[in-house]
Tab-separated table of C-alpha atoms in Angstrom:
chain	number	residue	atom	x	y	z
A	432	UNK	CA	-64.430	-33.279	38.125
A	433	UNK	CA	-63.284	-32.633	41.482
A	434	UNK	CA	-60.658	-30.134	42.577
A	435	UNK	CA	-57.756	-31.899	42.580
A	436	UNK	CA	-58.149	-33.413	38.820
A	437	UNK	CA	-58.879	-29.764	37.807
A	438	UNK	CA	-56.025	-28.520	39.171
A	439	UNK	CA	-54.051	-31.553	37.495
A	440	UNK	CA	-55.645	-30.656	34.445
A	441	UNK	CA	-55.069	-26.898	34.672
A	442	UNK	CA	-51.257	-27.735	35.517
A	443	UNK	CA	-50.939	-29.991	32.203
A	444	UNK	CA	-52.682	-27.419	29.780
A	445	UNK	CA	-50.375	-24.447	31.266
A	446	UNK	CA	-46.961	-26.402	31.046
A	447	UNK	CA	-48.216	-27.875	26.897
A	448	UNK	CA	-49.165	-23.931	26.134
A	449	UNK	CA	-45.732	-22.977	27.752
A	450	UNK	CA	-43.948	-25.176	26.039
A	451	UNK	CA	-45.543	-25.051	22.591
A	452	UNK	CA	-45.201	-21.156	23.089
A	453	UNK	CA	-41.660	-21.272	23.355
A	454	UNK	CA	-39.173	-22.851	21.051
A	455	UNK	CA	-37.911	-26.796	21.965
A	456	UNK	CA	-34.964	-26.333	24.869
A	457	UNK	CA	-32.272	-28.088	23.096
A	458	UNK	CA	-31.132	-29.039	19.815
A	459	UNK	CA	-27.575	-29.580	17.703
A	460	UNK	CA	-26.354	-29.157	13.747
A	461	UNK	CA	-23.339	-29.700	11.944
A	462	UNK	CA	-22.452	-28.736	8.075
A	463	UNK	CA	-20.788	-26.432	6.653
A	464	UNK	CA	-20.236	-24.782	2.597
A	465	UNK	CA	-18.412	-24.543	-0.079
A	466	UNK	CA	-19.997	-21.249	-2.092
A	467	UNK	CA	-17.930	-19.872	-4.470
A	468	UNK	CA	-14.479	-23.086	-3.568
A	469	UNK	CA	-13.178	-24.751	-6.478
A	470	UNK	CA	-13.747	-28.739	-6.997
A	471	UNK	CA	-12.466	-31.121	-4.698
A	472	UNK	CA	-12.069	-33.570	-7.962
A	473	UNK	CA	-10.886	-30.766	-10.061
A	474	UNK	CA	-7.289	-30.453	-10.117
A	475	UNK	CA	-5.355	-27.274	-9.493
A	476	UNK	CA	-5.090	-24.536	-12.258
A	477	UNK	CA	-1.467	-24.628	-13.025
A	478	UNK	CA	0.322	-21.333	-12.471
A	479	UNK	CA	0.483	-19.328	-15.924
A	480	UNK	CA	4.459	-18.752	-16.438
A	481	UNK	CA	4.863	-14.720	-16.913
A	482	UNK	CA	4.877	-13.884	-20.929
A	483	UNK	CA	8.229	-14.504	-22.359
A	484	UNK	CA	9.880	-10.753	-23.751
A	485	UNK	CA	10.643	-11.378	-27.267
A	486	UNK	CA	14.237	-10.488	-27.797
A	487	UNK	CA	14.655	-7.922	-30.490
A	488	UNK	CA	16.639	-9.210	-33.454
A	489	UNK	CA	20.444	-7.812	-33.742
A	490	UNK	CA	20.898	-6.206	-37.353
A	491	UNK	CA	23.968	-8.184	-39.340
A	492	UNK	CA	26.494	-5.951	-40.313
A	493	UNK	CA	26.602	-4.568	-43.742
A	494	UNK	CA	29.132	-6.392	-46.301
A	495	UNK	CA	32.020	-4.564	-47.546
A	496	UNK	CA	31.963	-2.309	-50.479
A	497	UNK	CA	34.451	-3.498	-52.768
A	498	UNK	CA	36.065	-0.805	-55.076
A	499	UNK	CA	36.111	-2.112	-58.806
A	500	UNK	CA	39.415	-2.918	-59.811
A	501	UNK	CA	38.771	-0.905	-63.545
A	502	UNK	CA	38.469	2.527	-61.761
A	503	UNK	CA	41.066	3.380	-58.489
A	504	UNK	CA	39.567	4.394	-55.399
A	505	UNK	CA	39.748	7.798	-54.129
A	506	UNK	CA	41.608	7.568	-51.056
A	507	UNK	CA	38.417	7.874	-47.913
A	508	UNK	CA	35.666	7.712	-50.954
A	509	UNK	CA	33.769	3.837	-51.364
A	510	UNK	CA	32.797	3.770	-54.822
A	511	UNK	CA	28.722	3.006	-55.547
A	512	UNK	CA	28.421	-0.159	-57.867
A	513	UNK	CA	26.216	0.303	-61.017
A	514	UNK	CA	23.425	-1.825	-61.203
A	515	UNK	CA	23.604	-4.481	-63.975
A	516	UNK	CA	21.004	-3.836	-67.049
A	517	UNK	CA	18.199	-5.711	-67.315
A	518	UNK	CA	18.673	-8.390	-69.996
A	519	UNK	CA	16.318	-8.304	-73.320
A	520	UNK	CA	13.097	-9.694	-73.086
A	521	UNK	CA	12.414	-12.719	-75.516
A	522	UNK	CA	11.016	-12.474	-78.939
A	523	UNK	CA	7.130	-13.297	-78.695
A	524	UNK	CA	6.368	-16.745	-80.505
A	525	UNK	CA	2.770	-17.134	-81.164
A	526	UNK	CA	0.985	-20.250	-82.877
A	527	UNK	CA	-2.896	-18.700	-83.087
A	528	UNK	CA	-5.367	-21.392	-83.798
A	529	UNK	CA	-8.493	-20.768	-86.181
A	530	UNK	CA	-11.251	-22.117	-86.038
A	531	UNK	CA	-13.864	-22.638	-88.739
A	532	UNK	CA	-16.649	-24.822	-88.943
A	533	UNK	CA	-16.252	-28.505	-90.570
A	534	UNK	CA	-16.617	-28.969	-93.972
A	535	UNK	CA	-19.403	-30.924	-94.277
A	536	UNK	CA	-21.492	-29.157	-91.492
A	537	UNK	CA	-22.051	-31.713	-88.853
A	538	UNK	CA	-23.369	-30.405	-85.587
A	539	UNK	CA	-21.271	-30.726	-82.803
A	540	UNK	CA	-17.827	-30.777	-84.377
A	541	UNK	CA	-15.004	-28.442	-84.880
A	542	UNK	CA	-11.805	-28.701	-87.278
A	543	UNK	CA	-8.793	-26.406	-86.498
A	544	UNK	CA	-5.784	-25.523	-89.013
A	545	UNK	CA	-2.851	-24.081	-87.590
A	546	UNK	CA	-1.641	-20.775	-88.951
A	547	UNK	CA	1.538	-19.023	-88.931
A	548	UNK	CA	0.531	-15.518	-88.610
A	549	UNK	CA	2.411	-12.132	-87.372
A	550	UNK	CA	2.975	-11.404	-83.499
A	551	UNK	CA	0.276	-8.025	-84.213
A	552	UNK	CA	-2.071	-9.552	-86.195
A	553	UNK	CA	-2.123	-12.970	-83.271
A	554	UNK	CA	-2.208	-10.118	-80.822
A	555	UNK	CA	-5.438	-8.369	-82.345
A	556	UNK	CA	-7.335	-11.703	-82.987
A	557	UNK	CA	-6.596	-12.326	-78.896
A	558	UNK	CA	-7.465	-9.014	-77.761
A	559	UNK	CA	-10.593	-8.499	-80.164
A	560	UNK	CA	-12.469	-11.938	-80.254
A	561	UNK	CA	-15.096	-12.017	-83.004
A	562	UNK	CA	-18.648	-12.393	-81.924
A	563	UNK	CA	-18.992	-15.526	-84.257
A	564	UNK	CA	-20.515	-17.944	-82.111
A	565	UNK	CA	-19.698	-20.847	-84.294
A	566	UNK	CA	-16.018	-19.976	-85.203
A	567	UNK	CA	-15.517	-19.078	-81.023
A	568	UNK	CA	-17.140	-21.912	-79.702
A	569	UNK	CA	-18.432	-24.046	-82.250
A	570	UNK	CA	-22.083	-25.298	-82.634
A	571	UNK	CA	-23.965	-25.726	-79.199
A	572	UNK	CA	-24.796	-29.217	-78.452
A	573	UNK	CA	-28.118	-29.900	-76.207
A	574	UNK	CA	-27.130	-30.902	-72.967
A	575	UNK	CA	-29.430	-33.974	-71.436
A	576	UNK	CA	-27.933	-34.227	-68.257
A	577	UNK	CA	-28.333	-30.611	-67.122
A	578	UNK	CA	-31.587	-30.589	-68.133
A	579	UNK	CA	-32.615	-33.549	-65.766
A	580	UNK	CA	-30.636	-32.000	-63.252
A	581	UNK	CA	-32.768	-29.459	-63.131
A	582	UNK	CA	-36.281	-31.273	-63.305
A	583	UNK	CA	-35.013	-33.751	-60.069
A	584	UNK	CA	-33.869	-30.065	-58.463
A	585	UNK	CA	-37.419	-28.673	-59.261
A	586	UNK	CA	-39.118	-31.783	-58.082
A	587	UNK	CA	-36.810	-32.408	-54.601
A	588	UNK	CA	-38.048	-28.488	-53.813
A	589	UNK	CA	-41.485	-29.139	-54.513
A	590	UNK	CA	-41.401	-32.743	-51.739
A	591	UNK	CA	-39.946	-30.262	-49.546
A	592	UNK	CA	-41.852	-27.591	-49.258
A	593	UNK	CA	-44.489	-30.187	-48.879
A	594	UNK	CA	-43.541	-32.183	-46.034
A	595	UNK	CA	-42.453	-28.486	-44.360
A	596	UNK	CA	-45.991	-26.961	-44.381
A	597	UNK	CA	-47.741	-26.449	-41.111
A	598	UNK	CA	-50.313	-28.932	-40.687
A	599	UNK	CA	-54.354	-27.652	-40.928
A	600	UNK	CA	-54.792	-28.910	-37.114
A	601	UNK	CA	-51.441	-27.708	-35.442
A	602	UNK	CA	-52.160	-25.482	-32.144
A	603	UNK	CA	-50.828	-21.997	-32.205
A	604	UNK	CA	-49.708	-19.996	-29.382
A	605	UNK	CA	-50.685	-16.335	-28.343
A	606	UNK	CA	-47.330	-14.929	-30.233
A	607	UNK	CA	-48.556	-16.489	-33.566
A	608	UNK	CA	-45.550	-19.610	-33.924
A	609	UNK	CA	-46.432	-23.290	-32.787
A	610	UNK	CA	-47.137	-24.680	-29.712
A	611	UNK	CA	-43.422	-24.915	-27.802
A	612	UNK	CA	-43.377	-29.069	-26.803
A	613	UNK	CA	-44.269	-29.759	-23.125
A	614	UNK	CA	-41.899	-31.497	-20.585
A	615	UNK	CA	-41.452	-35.402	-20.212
A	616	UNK	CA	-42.720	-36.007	-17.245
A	617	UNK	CA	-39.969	-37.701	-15.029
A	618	UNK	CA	-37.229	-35.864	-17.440
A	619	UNK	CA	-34.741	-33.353	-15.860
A	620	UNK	CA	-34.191	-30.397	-18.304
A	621	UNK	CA	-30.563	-29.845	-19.740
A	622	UNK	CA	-31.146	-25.973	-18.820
A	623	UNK	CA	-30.479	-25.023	-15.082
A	624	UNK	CA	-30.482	-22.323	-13.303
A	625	UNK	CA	-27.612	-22.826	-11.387
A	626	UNK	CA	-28.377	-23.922	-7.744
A	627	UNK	CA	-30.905	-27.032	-6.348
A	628	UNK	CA	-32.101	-26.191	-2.907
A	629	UNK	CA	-33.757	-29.529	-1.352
A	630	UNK	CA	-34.718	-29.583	1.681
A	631	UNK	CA	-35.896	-33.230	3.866
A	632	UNK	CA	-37.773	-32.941	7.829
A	633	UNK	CA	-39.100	-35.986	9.312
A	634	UNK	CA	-39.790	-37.175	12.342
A	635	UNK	CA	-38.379	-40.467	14.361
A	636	UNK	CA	-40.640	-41.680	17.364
A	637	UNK	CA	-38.935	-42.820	20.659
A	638	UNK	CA	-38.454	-46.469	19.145
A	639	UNK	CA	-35.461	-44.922	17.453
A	640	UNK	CA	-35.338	-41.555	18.930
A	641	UNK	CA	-31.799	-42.243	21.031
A	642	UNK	CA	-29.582	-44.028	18.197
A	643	UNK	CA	-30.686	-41.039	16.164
A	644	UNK	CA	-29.313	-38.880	18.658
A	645	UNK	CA	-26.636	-40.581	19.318
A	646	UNK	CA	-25.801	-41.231	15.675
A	647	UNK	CA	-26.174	-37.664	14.226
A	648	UNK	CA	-24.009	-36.473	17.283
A	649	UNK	CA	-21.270	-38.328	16.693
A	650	UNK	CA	-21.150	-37.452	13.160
A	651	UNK	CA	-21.032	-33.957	14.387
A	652	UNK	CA	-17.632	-34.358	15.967
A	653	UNK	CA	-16.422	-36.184	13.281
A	654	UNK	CA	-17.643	-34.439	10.306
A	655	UNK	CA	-14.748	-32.081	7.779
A	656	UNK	CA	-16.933	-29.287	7.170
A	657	UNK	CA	-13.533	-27.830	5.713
A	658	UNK	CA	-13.980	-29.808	2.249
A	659	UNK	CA	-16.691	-30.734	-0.553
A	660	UNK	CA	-15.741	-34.451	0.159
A	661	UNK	CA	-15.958	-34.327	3.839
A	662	UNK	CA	-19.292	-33.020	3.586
A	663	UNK	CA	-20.204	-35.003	0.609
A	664	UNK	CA	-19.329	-38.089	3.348
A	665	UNK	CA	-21.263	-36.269	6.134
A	666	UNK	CA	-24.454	-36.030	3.658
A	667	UNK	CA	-24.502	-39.766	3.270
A	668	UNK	CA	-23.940	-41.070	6.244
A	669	UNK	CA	-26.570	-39.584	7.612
A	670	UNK	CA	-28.684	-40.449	5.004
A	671	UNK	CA	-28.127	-43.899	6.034
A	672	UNK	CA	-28.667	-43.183	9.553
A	673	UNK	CA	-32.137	-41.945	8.940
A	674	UNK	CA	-32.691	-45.128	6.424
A	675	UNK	CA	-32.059	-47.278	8.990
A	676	UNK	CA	-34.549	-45.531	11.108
A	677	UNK	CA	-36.989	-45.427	8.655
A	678	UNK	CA	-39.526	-47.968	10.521
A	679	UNK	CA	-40.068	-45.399	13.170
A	680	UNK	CA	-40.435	-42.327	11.173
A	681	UNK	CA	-43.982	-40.802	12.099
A	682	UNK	CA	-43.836	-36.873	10.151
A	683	UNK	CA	-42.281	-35.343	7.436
A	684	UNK	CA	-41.961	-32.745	4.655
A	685	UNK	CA	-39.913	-32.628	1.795
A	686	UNK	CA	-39.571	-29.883	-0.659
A	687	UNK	CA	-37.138	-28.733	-3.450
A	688	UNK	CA	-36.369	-25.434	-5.213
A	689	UNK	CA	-34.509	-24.343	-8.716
A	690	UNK	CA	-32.700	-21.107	-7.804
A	691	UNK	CA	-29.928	-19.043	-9.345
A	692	UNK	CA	-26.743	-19.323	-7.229
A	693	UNK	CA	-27.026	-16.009	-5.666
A	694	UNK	CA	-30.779	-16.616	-4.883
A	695	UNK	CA	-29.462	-20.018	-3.863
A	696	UNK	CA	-27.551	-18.814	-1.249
A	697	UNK	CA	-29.824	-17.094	0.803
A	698	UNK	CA	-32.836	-19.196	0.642
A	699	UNK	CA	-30.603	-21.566	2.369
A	700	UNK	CA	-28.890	-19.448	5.072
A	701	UNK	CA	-32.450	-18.310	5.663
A	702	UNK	CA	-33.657	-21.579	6.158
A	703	UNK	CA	-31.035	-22.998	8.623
A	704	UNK	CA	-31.597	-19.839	10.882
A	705	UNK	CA	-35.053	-20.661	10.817
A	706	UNK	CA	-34.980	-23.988	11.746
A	707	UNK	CA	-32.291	-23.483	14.377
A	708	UNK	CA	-34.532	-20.870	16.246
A	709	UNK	CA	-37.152	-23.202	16.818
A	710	UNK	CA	-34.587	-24.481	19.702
A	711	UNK	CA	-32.776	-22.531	22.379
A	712	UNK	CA	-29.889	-24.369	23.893
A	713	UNK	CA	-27.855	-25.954	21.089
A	714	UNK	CA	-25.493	-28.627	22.743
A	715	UNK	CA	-24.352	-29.957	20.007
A	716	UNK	CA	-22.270	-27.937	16.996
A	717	UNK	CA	-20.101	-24.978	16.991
A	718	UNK	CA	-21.588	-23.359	20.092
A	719	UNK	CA	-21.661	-26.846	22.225
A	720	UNK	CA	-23.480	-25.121	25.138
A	721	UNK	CA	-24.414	-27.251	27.897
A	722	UNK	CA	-27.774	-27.278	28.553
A	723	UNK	CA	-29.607	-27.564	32.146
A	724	UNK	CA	-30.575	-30.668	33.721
A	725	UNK	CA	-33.525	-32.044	32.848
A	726	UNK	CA	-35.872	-34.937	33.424
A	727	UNK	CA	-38.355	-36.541	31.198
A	728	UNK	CA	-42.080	-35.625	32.418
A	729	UNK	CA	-44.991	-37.917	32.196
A	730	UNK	CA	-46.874	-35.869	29.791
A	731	UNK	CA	-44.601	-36.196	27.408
A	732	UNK	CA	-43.935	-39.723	26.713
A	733	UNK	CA	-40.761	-41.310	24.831
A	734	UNK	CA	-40.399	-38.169	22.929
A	735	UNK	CA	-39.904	-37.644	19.168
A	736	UNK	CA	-36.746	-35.861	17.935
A	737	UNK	CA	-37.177	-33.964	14.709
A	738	UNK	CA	-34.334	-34.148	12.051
A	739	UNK	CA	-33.978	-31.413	8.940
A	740	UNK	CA	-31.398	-31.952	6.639
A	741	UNK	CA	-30.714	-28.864	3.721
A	742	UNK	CA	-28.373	-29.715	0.722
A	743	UNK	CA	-27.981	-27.050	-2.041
A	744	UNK	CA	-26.111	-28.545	-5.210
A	745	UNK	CA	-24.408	-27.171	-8.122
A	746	UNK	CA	-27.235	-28.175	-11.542
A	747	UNK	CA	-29.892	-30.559	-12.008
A	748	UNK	CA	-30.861	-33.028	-9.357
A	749	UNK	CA	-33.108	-36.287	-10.098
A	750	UNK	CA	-36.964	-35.794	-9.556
A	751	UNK	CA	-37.899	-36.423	-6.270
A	752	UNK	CA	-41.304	-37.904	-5.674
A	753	UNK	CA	-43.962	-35.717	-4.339
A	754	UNK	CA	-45.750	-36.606	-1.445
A	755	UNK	CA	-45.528	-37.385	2.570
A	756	UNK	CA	-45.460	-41.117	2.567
A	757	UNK	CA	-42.698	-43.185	4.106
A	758	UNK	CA	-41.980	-43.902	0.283
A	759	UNK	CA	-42.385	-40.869	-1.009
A	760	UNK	CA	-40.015	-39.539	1.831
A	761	UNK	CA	-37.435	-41.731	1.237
A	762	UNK	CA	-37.505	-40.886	-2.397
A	763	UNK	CA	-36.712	-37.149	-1.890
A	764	UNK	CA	-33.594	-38.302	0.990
A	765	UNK	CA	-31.943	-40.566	-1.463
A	766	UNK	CA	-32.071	-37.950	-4.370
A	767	UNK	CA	-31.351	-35.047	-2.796
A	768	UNK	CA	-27.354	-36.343	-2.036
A	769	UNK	CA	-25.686	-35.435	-5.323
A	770	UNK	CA	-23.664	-38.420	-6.660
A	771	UNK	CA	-20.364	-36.027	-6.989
A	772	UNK	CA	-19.014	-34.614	-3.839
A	773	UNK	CA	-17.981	-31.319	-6.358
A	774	UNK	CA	-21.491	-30.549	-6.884
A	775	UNK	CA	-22.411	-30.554	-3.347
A	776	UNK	CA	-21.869	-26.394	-2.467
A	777	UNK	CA	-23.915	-26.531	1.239
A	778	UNK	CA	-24.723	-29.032	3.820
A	779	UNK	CA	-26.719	-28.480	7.020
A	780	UNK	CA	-28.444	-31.181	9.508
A	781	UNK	CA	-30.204	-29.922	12.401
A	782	UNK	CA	-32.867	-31.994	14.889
A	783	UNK	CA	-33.584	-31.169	17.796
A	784	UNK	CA	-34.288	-32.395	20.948
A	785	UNK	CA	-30.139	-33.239	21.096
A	786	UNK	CA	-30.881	-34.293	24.594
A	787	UNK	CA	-31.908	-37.745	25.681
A	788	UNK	CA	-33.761	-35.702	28.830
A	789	UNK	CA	-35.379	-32.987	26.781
A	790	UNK	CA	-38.612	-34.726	25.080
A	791	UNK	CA	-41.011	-33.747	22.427
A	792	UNK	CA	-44.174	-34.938	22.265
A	793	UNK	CA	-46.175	-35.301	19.075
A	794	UNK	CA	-48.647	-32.567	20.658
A	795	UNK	CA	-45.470	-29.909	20.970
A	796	UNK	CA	-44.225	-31.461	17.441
A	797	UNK	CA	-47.520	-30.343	15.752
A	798	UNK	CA	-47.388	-26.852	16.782
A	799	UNK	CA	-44.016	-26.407	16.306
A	800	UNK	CA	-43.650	-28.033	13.462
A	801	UNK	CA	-46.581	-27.017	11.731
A	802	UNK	CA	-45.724	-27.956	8.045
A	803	UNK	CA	-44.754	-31.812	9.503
A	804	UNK	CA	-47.398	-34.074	7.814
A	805	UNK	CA	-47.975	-37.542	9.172
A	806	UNK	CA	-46.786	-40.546	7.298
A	807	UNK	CA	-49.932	-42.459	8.368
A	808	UNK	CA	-52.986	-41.018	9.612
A	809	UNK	CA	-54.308	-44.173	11.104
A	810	UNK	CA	-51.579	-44.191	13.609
A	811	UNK	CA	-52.092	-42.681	17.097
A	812	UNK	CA	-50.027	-38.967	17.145
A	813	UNK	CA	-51.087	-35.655	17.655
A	814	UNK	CA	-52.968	-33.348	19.767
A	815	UNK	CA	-56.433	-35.023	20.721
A	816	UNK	CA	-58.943	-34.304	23.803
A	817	UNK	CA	-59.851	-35.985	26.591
A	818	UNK	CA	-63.625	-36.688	26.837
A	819	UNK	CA	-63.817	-37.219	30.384
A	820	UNK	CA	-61.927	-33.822	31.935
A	821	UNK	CA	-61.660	-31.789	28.646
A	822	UNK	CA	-57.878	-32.043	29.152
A	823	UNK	CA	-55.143	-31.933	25.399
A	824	UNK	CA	-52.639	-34.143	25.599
A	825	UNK	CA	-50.722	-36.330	23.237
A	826	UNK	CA	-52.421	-38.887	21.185
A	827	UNK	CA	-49.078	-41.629	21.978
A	828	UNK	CA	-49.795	-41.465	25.595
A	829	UNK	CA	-52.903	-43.729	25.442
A	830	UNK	CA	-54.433	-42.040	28.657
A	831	UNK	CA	-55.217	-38.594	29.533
A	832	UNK	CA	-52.472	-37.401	32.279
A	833	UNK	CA	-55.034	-35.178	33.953
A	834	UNK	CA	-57.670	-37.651	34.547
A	835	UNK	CA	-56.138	-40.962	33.857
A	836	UNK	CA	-59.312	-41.660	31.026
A	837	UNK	CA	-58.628	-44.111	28.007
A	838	UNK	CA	-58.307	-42.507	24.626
A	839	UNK	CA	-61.484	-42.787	22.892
């Protein structure tokens, strides 16, 4: 290798380690949250009217005394009128009934006579009942029905405690009670915690790289981060934006976390401010800084541009599929957009490079990127070396840029 293809070489490796050192020069985001805002379907609480004072009730004047016409009023003195007496209670009238068994003895019957006897004596008799069963009651009759009652009561019992009993194989846990029953697989639980964190990254090639861009930027100017259903909108549309690009997606990661609202919270604030220092200018978003000029470089070919999007909703979100496949990736996008725009508490997209100018290649991706997985290892991406000049460079290229050598 001769000087000048060293020095090529040398001038390649230092500009990939300067640029892999540092974070990517320009990138944009747009979202917003709703922690702690009431439903956008929900309708208003009404205003609870203050509680009514209950008027106290106004006494009615007392009615007039008025003197008894038998006896004259003392002139300035209201006579007190006597109280009527109580009128004479009612002479008892009692009809006793005796009983006595019947005359000929049958079981199960009774004959009564009626007798005219004194209030005292019908008084004693009530008061003092004689313990003679038979003249009381009158002879006791078996009773068939209660006692099958209570054989079908003693054999329902016995069926019951039968089909109850733990079984001779059943598995017991540490704590001594059955085995709790596992999950369904493919079954959300009705419990929750309170907050779904999901979280999609992939990667778009430079096939698609610019409508990406372009798309996700407009969005950004667009987008009501003031309101759940403005973001709710802002969460599928650019779901469909990377749908559409899903032919030229060549990375991604997608994971998804079941977190109490508080915890909730700050995984995903921590989250976006990690993924938004992996840039340094952001031209597009709140800040809107305008970046320097730039102009693509040969080493780093049509450039990838890297797009996260972060949703936390309110409960239980379907079961995304596990993996890094195209499918698999598409999967977790479509079910991490809750179907209510009230459920939907945060919303953040950020990609970066924002700038047309400003390229990635898959060797920068890789390194900063480092949890990116590729959706196809057969295709060329990726850091790989030259075996001509000993040169890294980016597998898309085709051709070392140090030494001009075929990839092997």
């Amino acid at each position: 290798m001769g000087p000048r293809a060293r020095g090529l070489w040398l001038f390649v490796a230092a500009t990939l380690a300067a640029t892999a050192s540092n974070a990517q020069l320009t990138g944009g985001r747009f979202g917003g949250s709703s922690w702690g805002q009431p439903s956008a379907q929900a309708p208003a609480p009404a205003p609870t009217p203050p509680p009514a004072v209950p008027a106290m009730p106004i006494a009615p004047p007392p009615p007039p005394m008025m003197p008894d016409p038998a006896v004259p009023a003392a002139p300035g003195v209201v006579p007190v009128p006597e109280a009527p007496a109580p009128p004479a209670p009612p002479a008892p009238r009692v009809r006793p009934t005796t009983y006595r068994p019947y005359a000929h003895g049958s079981p199960g019957r009774i004959a009564s006579t009626a007798e005219e006897r004194s209030p005292t004596e019908a008084e004693t008799r009530l008061a003092t009942p004689s313990l003679n069963l038979v003249w009381t009651s009158g002879p006791v009759k078996p009773s068939w029905p209660l006692a099958a009652g209570g054989a079908t009561f003693v054999v329902m019992l016995g069926l019951t405690l039968l089909a109850t009993r733990q079984r001779p194989g059943a598995r017991r846990v540490a704590s001594g009670g059955l085995a709790q029953p596992t999950a369904t697989p493919g079954v959300v639980p009705t419990l929750h915690p309170g907050v779904e964190f999901r979280r999609v990254t992939v990667a778009i090639d430079h096939s698609a790289r610019a409508a990406v861009q372009s798309s996700l930027a407009a969005l950004a100017a667009r987008v009501d981060a003031a309101s759940p259903a403005g973001l709710h909108a802002a969460a599928e549309a650019t779901r469909d934006a990377l749908t559409q690009a899903r032919g030229a997606i060549r990375y991604g990661v997608a994971t998804a976390r079941s977190l109490s609202e508080a915890a909730g919270q700050a995984a995903f604030a921590a989250q976006a401010d990690e993924l938004r220092g992996r840039y340094t200018v952001e031209t597009v978003g709140r800040a809107r800084n305008a970046g320097p000029k730039l102009a693509p470089r040969p080493e780093e070919g049509g450039g990838l541009v890297v797009v996260s999007v972060l949703v936390a909703a309110r409960g239980a979100l379907p079961v995304a599929p596990s993996g890094h496949d195209l499918a698999s990736l598409m999967g977790a996008l479509h079910a991490m957009v809750p179907p209510r725009a009230d459920r939907l508490l945060a919303l953040e997209v950020i990609w970066s490079p924002s700038e047309d100018a400003d390229r990635m290649s898959s060797a920068e991706l890789e390194f900063l990127y480092p949890e990116l997985r590729r959706v196809d290892d057969a295709m060329a991406f990726g850091r790989v070396v030259c075996g001509h000049c000993r040169a890294v460079y980016a597998a898309e290229l085709g051709r070392c840029p140090a030494c001009g050598a075929p990839r092997g």
